[in-house]
Amino acid sequence: MLGIDKLPIEETLEDSPQTRSLLGVFEEDAAAISSYCSQLYNAMRRIYDAQNELSAATHLTSKLLKEYEKQRFPLGGDDEVMTSTLQQFSKVIDELSSCHAVLSTQLADAMMFPINQFKERDLKEILTLKEIFQIASNDHDVAINRYSRLSKKRENEKTKFEATEDVYTARKKQHQTMMHYFCALNTIQYKKKIAILEPLLGYMQAQISFFKMGSENLNDQLEEFLSNISTSVQNVRREMDSDVENMQQTIQDMEVASEPLYLPDPDPKKLPVNRNLTRKAGYLNIRNKTGLVSSSWERQYFFTQGGNLMSQARGDVAGGLVMDIDNCSVMAVDSEDRRYCFQITSFDGKKSVILQAESKKDSEEWISTINNVSKRIYLTENPEETAARVNQSALEAVTPSPSFQQRHESMRPVPPRSNPRTTRTNSTSSVGSDSSALTALSLDSIVAPDTPIQFDIISPVSEDQSGQPRTPGQSGRRTNPFGESGEKPVSEDSILHQLFIVRFLGSMEVKTDENPEVVYETMRQILAARAIHNIFRMTESHLLVTCDCLKLIDPQTQVTRLRFPLPNVVLYATHQENKRLFGFVLRTAGGRSEGRPVSVCYIFESNNEGEKICDSVGLAKQIALHAELDRRASEKQKEIEKVKEKQEKEISKQKQIEKVI
């Protein structure tokens, strides 16, 4: 029969809460079937007992009628008519008793046997498999918890081997038991119909056979109806046999295909990491703080849903929100007692969670998936293709190509420069007059092939490279970014104070600072190096833009990590496609070789504010330029006034001399 819901045997290994929830529905259905069939069995048992009682009573009546002639009644005499009549009744009732005995036998075989077999064999099999599955599931949870608690510092190969073997055995046992349990629950849907229809068919056929013994006038319509029911029962039986055969074949195929998945940490050569996922689900351990210094780990089912990370415990109908992972940051972290841990931090830095994956492969896939979701790739038409294209572009080898223009077809826009020393560009720029010169510009003229990349912020070195001698207290001093209190900062009189949340991606020395292509190429090389070396850690800071400098401030301690004088920032640009990426080139006075100036390009990631930051830097430079022009105009006016005053003094002195003469 069509329309029978089935438990998905293919999803037994994943064992998701959705599968458990669906399993609960089937278990409730099995319990309802058991309750109903018990009531139906009791009712049919009463029919069978009543028929047996009727047969026995009829036989007893016939016997008593036969013994009538042997009775000696004190007041009665021999009544041969009465005796003969009762003998005739005895024969008729004896024949009826035989018919009732045959009916009882038919009811036992055709009505009671099928429903009793369903009740005692099939339903009890479901209960037995349920108990075995619960035991296997509990054993699997115990094995997983033991494996997850393996110490990272005191790693014991014997303990690790035993824990791995326990996980393998428990997972295999749970998977196989669960598949057979699902098969039995699916089959019970067919057997339920057989267990209800077949006894009724047997009951009706027995009754018809009973009545046929006394009359051949049987209703043809009823006989046709019963014939149709009999045909339907046979069809269900054949469909059940076919479906059971298919499920058994599926179980065999799944056992072979799932063999590598029983290991908690599979071989990456057999199961490579997929870095193009935009959706992922699976079990993770989440760390929960239980005190100031103590914490506990809890195993839950996590899955991504759009831009949200959700979790769901066993038994829950739906998942709950863990955090919004749009524009978040994720990185692998070291835990004192756990392996394969990673941390997710929200875009505003106010919330973070630490999760533990089951294997290194699983951990890297979760990190890649959350990175792809953070970039909102899931909103595109083909998310996986877009993620593959983005990751492929990031993984391109940092090697020169025949044409620099071919390597940057997506980065061709270059705006006309209004200032030969400062260039500002973004994704809306059009091709400028200088773009033709880029066709002959080689890669080596922008970035040296072996230039090292700095991924961390090192304040002392960076401030020395900036060409600004550090004064006492300049580096590592707690600074209020808005100058409200404390020691008077250098930028206290600045009319512009804008603060942005940024994450430092890296910096490297460049050979030129005259074209925004320098920033694009630096972005590409830093992102490629991070992808190649699996560097996901980023230092989050507050970028303070003022009219005289740019500052990187620690968001927790308010300590100034780096200070970039605004006049030295000669170039700044945002990425054309990824608006979160921006960078600037800092020109220093002293160089490392031959006394030449050194230009360093710094690349950052922001929360969709790359253009705003570049606009803020441009505004700061305009304000600084106008302030410098006003200062020069004021100085020139003072010089003119001094000259005029000097001339007036000379004229006055000349007049006094003329009066004396």
XYZ file of C-alpha atoms in Angstrom:
661
model
C 0.000 0.000 0.000
C 1.206 3.503 -0.795
C 1.573 6.368 1.662
C 3.405 4.522 4.447
C 5.970 6.774 6.140
C 9.391 5.260 6.654
C 12.285 5.946 8.944
C 15.391 6.906 6.861
C 17.896 4.099 7.401
C 20.517 6.160 5.534
C 20.534 8.776 8.355
C 21.074 6.316 11.220
C 24.830 6.949 11.382
C 24.377 10.720 11.656
C 21.883 10.176 14.502
C 20.646 13.778 14.389
C 17.975 15.146 16.752
C 15.602 15.314 13.776
C 16.078 11.592 13.221
C 15.595 10.935 16.956
C 12.469 13.086 16.904
C 11.080 11.137 13.938
C 12.034 7.918 15.750
C 10.012 9.103 18.730
C 6.971 9.536 16.480
C 7.356 5.986 15.188
C 7.810 4.681 18.748
C 4.632 6.465 19.815
C 2.890 4.944 16.809
C 4.177 1.481 17.765
C 2.936 1.999 21.322
C -0.475 3.065 19.996
C -0.556 0.010 17.726
C 0.334 -2.211 20.683
C -2.402 -0.695 22.836
C -5.027 -0.940 20.133
C -4.078 -4.482 19.134
C -4.202 -5.556 22.773
C -7.761 -4.285 23.008
C -8.657 -5.921 19.708
C -7.023 -9.155 20.860
C -9.063 -9.103 24.069
C -12.271 -8.562 22.101
C -11.464 -11.399 19.681
C -10.464 -13.563 22.607
C -13.896 -13.016 24.092
C -15.445 -14.081 20.755
C -13.283 -17.174 20.663
C -13.984 -18.000 24.305
C -17.683 -17.396 23.744
C -17.614 -19.665 20.683
C -15.829 -22.358 22.651
C -18.318 -21.915 25.429
C -21.163 -22.088 22.927
C -19.718 -25.234 21.371
C -19.201 -26.840 24.773
C -22.668 -25.762 25.912
C -24.232 -27.089 22.735
C -22.412 -30.393 23.122
C -23.466 -30.556 26.758
C -27.079 -29.837 25.758
C -26.978 -32.614 23.196
C -25.531 -34.983 25.783
C -28.140 -34.064 28.330
C -30.886 -34.555 25.795
C -29.531 -38.027 25.037
C -29.506 -38.881 28.748
C -33.071 -37.828 29.218
C -34.326 -41.335 28.775
C -32.059 -42.557 31.529
C -33.464 -40.144 34.039
C -35.860 -41.408 36.640
C -38.211 -38.687 37.716
C -40.213 -39.529 40.865
C -43.391 -38.019 39.506
C -42.820 -38.775 35.866
C -43.439 -41.877 33.894
C -42.062 -43.212 30.696
C -42.941 -40.777 27.882
C -41.687 -42.264 24.651
C -42.878 -39.304 22.540
C -41.001 -36.909 24.723
C -37.976 -39.140 24.634
C -38.116 -39.570 20.883
C -38.575 -35.839 20.355
C -35.639 -35.051 22.568
C -33.544 -37.606 20.732
C -34.298 -35.822 17.478
C -33.388 -32.526 19.097
C -30.264 -34.182 20.397
C -29.192 -35.201 16.910
C -29.842 -31.715 15.507
C -28.083 -30.041 18.392
C -25.267 -32.555 18.138
C -24.837 -31.589 14.507
C -24.908 -27.939 15.550
C -22.330 -28.734 18.217
C -20.094 -30.254 15.548
C -20.547 -27.134 13.429
C -19.648 -24.939 16.427
C -16.589 -27.073 17.115
C -15.479 -26.637 13.518
C -16.143 -22.903 13.844
C -14.066 -22.770 17.036
C -11.187 -24.514 15.283
C -11.410 -22.133 12.332
C -11.512 -19.115 14.659
C -8.441 -20.399 16.482
C -6.500 -20.850 13.236
C -7.764 -17.948 11.128
C -8.566 -15.286 13.755
C -6.630 -15.866 16.974
C -3.364 -17.191 15.545
C -2.468 -14.139 13.339
C -3.253 -11.495 15.953
C -1.643 -13.511 18.724
C 1.490 -13.959 16.603
C 1.591 -10.212 15.900
C 1.130 -9.444 19.594
C 3.597 -11.957 20.995
C 6.245 -11.949 18.279
C 6.269 -8.692 16.312
C 5.379 -6.223 19.068
C 7.713 -7.894 21.557
C 10.459 -7.780 18.944
C 9.995 -4.006 18.755
C 10.302 -3.707 22.538
C 13.397 -5.924 22.580
C 15.083 -3.933 19.799
C 14.184 -0.707 21.612
C 15.916 -1.895 24.784
C 18.975 -3.068 22.832
C 19.093 0.271 20.987
C 18.887 2.242 24.232
C 21.750 0.207 25.676
C 23.831 0.671 22.508
C 23.097 4.410 22.456
C 24.112 4.783 26.108
C 27.285 2.756 25.516
C 28.106 5.011 22.547
C 27.624 8.156 24.640
C 29.883 6.746 27.361
C 32.558 5.836 24.798
C 32.392 9.270 23.156
C 32.664 11.031 26.523
C 35.667 8.913 27.462
C 37.298 9.637 24.101
C 36.579 13.360 24.403
C 38.230 13.462 27.829
C 41.567 12.203 26.517
C 44.234 14.425 27.971
C 46.220 16.552 25.555
C 49.190 17.016 27.876
C 49.457 13.448 29.188
C 48.717 11.526 26.026
C 48.846 7.771 26.565
C 48.895 5.665 23.429
C 47.379 2.658 25.198
C 44.552 4.721 26.688
C 43.980 6.453 23.351
C 43.907 3.088 21.527
C 41.446 1.643 24.026
C 39.222 4.725 23.818
C 39.307 4.641 20.009
C 38.430 0.949 19.969
C 35.566 1.573 22.403
C 34.189 4.350 20.180
C 34.521 2.136 17.096
C 32.774 -0.816 18.737
C 30.036 1.284 20.367
C 29.349 3.306 17.241
C 29.198 0.218 15.054
C 26.897 -1.519 17.526
C 24.632 1.522 17.776
C 24.545 1.973 13.993
C 23.717 -1.668 13.263
C 21.153 -1.880 16.078
C 19.559 1.375 14.967
C 19.283 0.202 11.352
C 17.590 -3.055 12.385
C 15.355 -1.133 14.808
C 14.323 1.263 12.014
C 13.706 -1.696 9.708
C 11.439 -3.310 12.325
C 9.521 -0.051 12.897
C 9.043 0.387 9.151
C 7.894 -3.211 8.796
C 5.407 -2.892 11.656
C 3.432 -0.455 9.514
C 2.730 -3.285 7.101
C 2.243 -5.935 9.757
C -0.260 -3.716 11.530
C -2.578 -3.860 8.547
C -2.087 -7.602 8.192
C -2.648 -8.172 11.917
C -5.956 -6.287 11.787
C -7.316 -7.410 8.447
C -6.282 -11.065 8.461
C -8.087 -11.999 11.734
C -11.207 -10.215 10.570
C -10.986 -12.061 7.288
C -10.567 -15.365 9.122
C -13.480 -14.567 11.425
C -15.797 -13.735 8.555
C -14.735 -16.745 6.509
C -15.266 -19.034 9.523
C -18.705 -17.599 10.106
C -19.619 -18.005 6.430
C -18.349 -21.567 6.456
C -20.419 -22.162 9.574
C -23.531 -20.837 7.930
C -22.806 -22.740 4.716
C -23.100 -25.928 6.709
C -26.741 -25.109 7.246
C -27.469 -23.181 4.111
C -26.002 -22.822 0.663
C -27.703 -19.527 0.116
C -24.742 -17.220 0.627
C -24.754 -13.573 -0.282
C -22.653 -13.218 -3.437
C -21.910 -9.581 -2.696
C -20.430 -10.393 0.710
C -18.382 -13.177 -0.783
C -16.963 -10.778 -3.405
C -16.122 -8.262 -0.693
C -14.278 -10.863 1.344
C -12.478 -12.013 -1.783
C -11.279 -8.446 -2.396
C -10.036 -8.136 1.199
C -8.186 -11.402 0.813
C -6.528 -10.131 -2.365
C -5.544 -6.872 -0.640
C -3.952 -8.759 2.242
C -1.901 -10.784 -0.214
C -0.763 -7.618 -2.002
C 0.353 -6.036 1.285
C 2.239 -9.183 2.157
C 4.059 -9.173 -1.193
C 4.877 -5.440 -0.858
C 6.140 -6.028 2.666
C 8.405 -8.836 1.502
C 9.808 -6.625 -1.274
C 10.397 -3.658 1.047
C 12.042 -5.850 3.685
C 14.389 -7.178 1.016
C 15.283 -3.620 -0.081
C 15.882 -2.517 3.501
C 18.112 -5.488 4.159
C 20.133 -4.628 1.055
C 20.355 -1.006 2.190
C 21.616 -2.159 5.578
C 24.328 -4.223 3.942
C 25.384 -1.331 1.675
C 25.376 1.143 4.563
C 27.490 -1.155 6.719
C 30.145 -1.341 4.006
C 30.056 2.396 3.182
C 30.028 3.492 6.834
C 33.018 1.419 7.928
C 35.511 4.375 7.744
C 33.057 6.650 9.591
C 33.020 4.521 12.723
C 36.460 5.863 13.674
C 36.251 9.178 15.556
C 39.310 10.601 13.734
C 39.241 9.198 10.168
C 42.174 9.235 7.770
C 42.213 12.629 5.949
C 43.507 10.918 2.797
C 40.339 8.829 2.588
C 38.016 11.624 3.722
C 39.505 14.999 2.647
C 38.427 18.290 4.211
C 35.686 20.152 2.325
C 36.334 23.893 2.677
C 33.472 24.999 0.399
C 30.578 24.240 2.762
C 28.043 26.918 3.673
C 25.934 24.580 5.814
C 27.081 22.014 8.339
C 25.567 19.974 11.139
C 26.927 17.534 13.675
C 27.729 16.907 17.301
C 30.154 19.233 19.108
C 31.203 19.716 22.710
C 30.558 23.218 24.045
C 32.377 24.634 27.046
C 30.152 26.119 29.748
C 31.551 28.137 32.615
C 30.440 26.793 35.986
C 32.462 29.175 38.131
C 35.181 31.782 38.062
C 37.850 29.309 36.957
C 35.919 26.071 36.450
C 34.055 24.915 33.359
C 32.241 21.885 32.006
C 31.741 20.422 28.553
C 28.371 19.441 27.117
C 27.779 17.457 23.924
C 25.048 18.902 21.722
C 23.960 18.778 18.101
C 24.939 21.992 16.278
C 23.883 23.180 12.837
C 24.011 26.367 10.790
C 20.782 27.988 9.679
C 21.352 30.960 7.421
C 23.599 33.315 9.369
C 22.873 31.689 12.738
C 24.539 28.914 14.694
C 21.909 26.690 16.316
C 22.092 23.880 18.856
C 19.641 21.147 19.715
C 19.676 18.606 22.517
C 18.271 15.131 22.220
C 14.556 15.125 22.825
C 14.075 18.753 21.784
C 11.590 19.418 19.009
C 13.525 22.379 17.556
C 16.937 23.994 17.896
C 17.846 27.119 19.842
C 19.985 30.078 18.782
C 23.578 29.989 20.005
C 24.830 33.169 18.311
C 24.705 35.228 15.121
C 27.722 34.277 12.988
C 27.338 36.959 10.318
C 30.586 38.994 10.274
C 31.952 36.871 13.126
C 35.523 35.649 13.527
C 36.556 32.031 14.098
C 39.925 30.552 14.930
C 41.458 27.363 16.220
C 42.422 27.643 19.898
C 44.488 25.579 22.307
C 42.657 24.087 25.263
C 44.331 22.736 28.354
C 42.381 19.479 28.418
C 40.745 19.135 24.990
C 41.829 18.683 21.376
C 40.386 20.089 18.147
C 38.919 23.193 19.781
C 37.944 26.415 18.025
C 36.481 29.720 19.173
C 33.752 31.811 17.541
C 33.554 35.514 18.401
C 30.607 37.708 17.424
C 31.123 40.731 15.176
C 30.960 43.150 18.125
C 33.257 41.027 20.295
C 30.714 40.814 23.129
C 30.053 37.081 22.865
C 32.266 34.102 22.180
C 31.916 30.330 22.470
C 34.517 27.563 22.505
C 33.575 24.314 20.786
C 35.336 20.977 20.421
C 35.050 18.835 17.301
C 35.460 15.093 17.197
C 38.364 15.125 14.736
C 40.815 17.445 13.053
C 38.913 17.093 9.771
C 35.640 18.013 11.462
C 37.264 20.984 13.200
C 38.699 22.376 9.945
C 35.386 21.912 8.137
C 33.514 23.752 10.902
C 36.047 26.621 10.794
C 35.810 26.840 6.982
C 32.002 26.679 7.044
C 31.683 29.421 9.656
C 34.175 31.561 7.720
C 32.058 31.133 4.572
C 28.859 31.970 6.479
C 30.563 34.962 8.071
C 31.263 36.302 4.571
C 27.518 35.874 3.776
C 28.269 33.545 0.889
C 25.105 31.630 1.784
C 23.055 34.549 0.411
C 24.368 34.017 -3.136
C 22.522 31.984 -5.752
C 25.022 29.097 -5.712
C 26.692 29.240 -2.289
C 29.008 26.261 -2.693
C 30.232 27.410 -6.104
C 30.837 30.898 -4.753
C 32.705 29.502 -1.736
C 34.816 27.308 -4.017
C 35.647 30.296 -6.211
C 36.559 32.482 -3.228
C 38.695 29.758 -1.637
C 40.364 28.963 -4.950
C 41.330 32.577 -5.457
C 42.744 32.673 -1.924
C 44.737 29.483 -2.456
C 46.404 30.595 -5.683
C 50.150 30.333 -5.389
C 52.027 33.567 -4.845
C 54.065 33.316 -8.072
C 54.620 35.862 -10.850
C 52.425 35.569 -13.929
C 53.223 36.739 -17.511
C 50.950 39.724 -17.189
C 50.130 41.617 -14.032
C 46.922 42.852 -15.621
C 45.685 39.298 -16.224
C 46.103 38.438 -12.531
C 43.998 41.413 -11.495
C 41.113 41.519 -13.940
C 38.766 41.966 -10.979
C 40.927 44.752 -9.557
C 41.311 46.933 -12.651
C 39.474 50.092 -11.462
C 41.902 52.893 -10.573
C 40.613 56.395 -9.762
C 42.418 59.532 -10.948
C 44.758 60.768 -8.241
C 44.077 64.227 -6.906
C 47.224 64.209 -4.793
C 50.491 62.665 -6.009
C 51.295 61.519 -2.477
C 47.852 60.272 -1.304
C 45.483 57.999 -3.232
C 41.999 56.885 -2.145
C 40.066 54.235 -4.063
C 37.120 51.916 -3.606
C 34.963 49.436 -5.528
C 32.979 52.188 -7.275
C 36.009 53.738 -8.934
C 36.225 53.828 -12.710
C 39.227 53.180 -14.888
C 41.500 56.204 -14.732
C 44.054 57.607 -17.086
C 46.847 55.787 -15.264
C 45.362 52.314 -15.901
C 47.162 51.947 -19.214
C 50.484 52.232 -17.463
C 49.654 49.170 -15.348
C 49.847 46.837 -18.300
C 53.603 47.237 -18.317
C 53.900 47.204 -14.542
C 55.514 43.988 -13.338
C 54.697 42.183 -10.110
C 58.244 42.513 -8.796
C 58.037 46.310 -9.082
C 55.257 46.313 -6.488
C 56.063 43.535 -3.995
C 59.335 41.647 -3.759
C 58.866 37.879 -4.233
C 60.494 36.906 -0.923
C 59.057 39.700 1.212
C 58.156 38.367 4.698
C 54.603 38.814 5.986
C 53.908 39.974 9.541
C 50.683 38.402 10.894
C 50.889 39.714 14.476
C 51.025 43.204 15.928
C 54.377 43.873 17.623
C 54.232 47.359 19.046
C 57.938 48.136 19.681
C 59.132 47.021 16.253
C 56.218 48.623 14.471
C 56.672 51.948 16.154
C 60.385 51.909 15.401
C 59.583 51.200 11.758
C 57.150 54.068 11.622
C 60.061 56.442 11.793
C 58.777 58.121 14.957
C 61.073 57.935 17.997
C 59.138 56.720 20.980
C 58.872 59.039 23.887
C 58.582 57.654 27.387
C 55.103 56.270 27.890
C 54.173 56.381 24.228
C 53.992 52.596 23.733
C 51.990 50.541 26.154
C 50.319 53.560 27.780
C 46.631 53.302 28.677
C 44.878 55.845 26.475
C 41.350 57.186 26.453
C 40.556 57.316 22.722
C 38.328 60.352 23.156
C 40.712 62.306 25.379
C 38.197 62.774 28.179
C 40.540 62.250 31.089
C 44.059 61.225 32.011
C 47.279 62.420 30.454
C 46.794 64.792 27.569
C 47.173 62.843 24.321
C 48.776 64.208 21.177
C 45.445 64.355 19.322
C 43.447 66.067 22.077
C 42.876 69.198 19.962
C 41.785 67.218 16.905
C 38.258 67.998 15.763
C 37.844 64.469 14.320
C 37.588 61.348 16.482
C 36.109 58.271 14.814
C 36.417 54.753 16.235
C 36.113 51.499 14.241
C 36.387 47.802 15.142
C 39.067 46.164 12.981
C 40.989 42.878 12.858
C 44.623 42.883 11.788
C 45.310 40.458 8.911
C 48.957 41.228 8.204
C 51.521 43.660 6.858
C 54.448 43.518 4.462
C 56.960 45.839 2.890
C 56.157 47.089 -0.624
C 58.344 48.655 -3.288
C 56.031 51.460 -4.351
C 53.302 53.579 -2.833
C 52.116 55.408 -5.948
C 49.265 53.101 -7.039
C 46.315 51.406 -5.256
C 47.240 48.126 -6.989
C 49.846 47.821 -4.237
C 47.057 47.452 -1.652
C 45.162 44.935 -3.800
C 48.235 42.783 -4.382
C 49.136 42.900 -0.683
C 45.588 41.818 0.217
C 45.828 38.897 -2.200
C 49.201 37.721 -0.945
C 48.275 37.982 2.759
C 44.965 36.159 2.273
C 46.700 33.495 0.190
C 49.394 33.024 2.833
C 46.777 32.729 5.591
C 44.838 30.137 3.593
C 47.945 28.133 2.684
C 49.246 28.033 6.268
C 45.777 27.685 7.898
C 46.179 30.869 9.934
C 42.762 31.893 11.256
C 43.794 33.874 14.343
C 43.243 37.644 14.038
C 43.984 40.390 16.553
C 40.962 42.618 17.137
C 41.574 46.294 17.887
C 39.877 49.660 17.868
C 41.094 51.944 15.077
C 40.934 55.594 16.143
C 41.070 58.099 13.259
C 42.104 61.656 14.166
C 43.440 64.616 12.229
C 47.064 63.863 13.080
C 47.361 60.069 13.389
C 45.753 56.640 13.263
C 45.854 54.565 16.449
C 45.320 50.886 17.105
C 43.954 50.542 20.648
C 43.496 47.373 22.681
C 39.696 47.099 23.276
C 40.170 45.569 26.738
C 43.019 47.593 28.271
C 42.761 50.764 26.131
C 46.514 50.530 25.571
C 47.768 52.019 22.294
C 49.273 49.174 20.293
C 50.400 51.152 17.241
C 50.433 54.786 16.171
C 50.572 55.813 12.512
C 51.251 59.521 11.830
C 48.669 60.726 9.325
C 51.177 62.510 7.026
C 52.995 59.184 6.593
C 49.782 57.433 5.410
C 50.231 58.034 1.673
C 47.824 55.487 0.210
C 44.618 53.762 1.340
C 42.021 51.625 -0.448
C 39.183 49.115 0.026
C 38.737 45.820 -1.783
C 36.435 46.031 -4.820
C 34.351 42.951 -3.946
C 34.834 42.338 -0.222
C 33.931 45.643 1.428
C 35.211 44.397 4.771
C 38.841 44.469 3.613
C 40.850 47.688 3.548
C 44.471 48.674 3.802
C 46.877 51.594 3.782
C 50.531 52.196 2.960
C 52.746 53.853 5.555
C 55.894 55.636 4.271
C 58.711 55.827 6.808
C 61.683 58.165 6.853
C 64.464 55.655 7.502
C 65.084 52.463 5.525
C 66.689 49.159 6.192
C 69.114 49.341 3.259
C 70.947 52.171 1.497
C 69.042 54.748 3.547
C 66.006 54.668 1.240
C 62.474 55.291 2.563
C 60.533 52.134 3.383
C 56.832 51.644 2.577
C 54.821 49.112 4.555
C 51.281 48.064 3.602
C 48.920 47.150 6.469
C 45.774 45.080 5.754
C 42.723 44.922 8.055
C 39.252 43.406 8.145
C 36.330 45.452 9.459
C 32.618 44.938 10.013
C 31.446 46.106 6.581
C 33.034 49.524 7.217
C 36.009 49.490 4.849
C 34.719 52.395 2.784
C 33.688 54.332 5.895
C 37.188 53.980 7.327
C 38.795 55.142 4.072
C 36.338 58.061 3.927
C 37.227 58.926 7.515
C 40.967 58.843 6.731
C 40.379 61.009 3.651
C 38.352 63.466 5.737
C 41.109 63.570 8.365
C 43.722 64.318 5.707
C 41.520 67.068 4.227
C 41.013 68.617 7.644
C 44.753 68.377 8.319
C 45.504 69.924 4.913
C 43.118 72.830 5.505
C 44.546 73.294 8.993
C 48.063 73.382 7.533
C 46.988 75.871 4.838
C 45.308 78.039 7.482
C 48.450 77.846 9.606
C 50.640 78.887 6.691
C 48.242 81.679 5.743
C 48.270 82.892 9.340
C 52.057 82.847 9.474
C 52.259 84.695 6.158
C 49.772 87.292 7.417
C 51.855 87.747 10.558
C 54.988 88.255 8.452
C 53.171 90.834 6.303
C 52.000 92.648 9.430
C 55.536 92.598 10.830
C 56.925 94.049 7.578
C 54.203 96.687 7.522
C 54.861 97.574 11.150
C 58.597 97.810 10.413
C 57.927 100.118 7.445
C 55.693 102.310 9.582
C 58.444 102.540 12.196
C 60.955 103.524 9.488
C 58.606 106.201 8.140
C 57.965 107.535 11.657
C 61.685 107.668 12.368
C 62.321 109.485 9.065
C 59.687 112.082 9.927
C 61.283 112.725 13.316
C 64.683 113.278 11.676
C 63.161 115.735 9.202
C 61.562 117.720 12.062
C 64.905 117.973 13.888
C 66.619 119.328 10.771
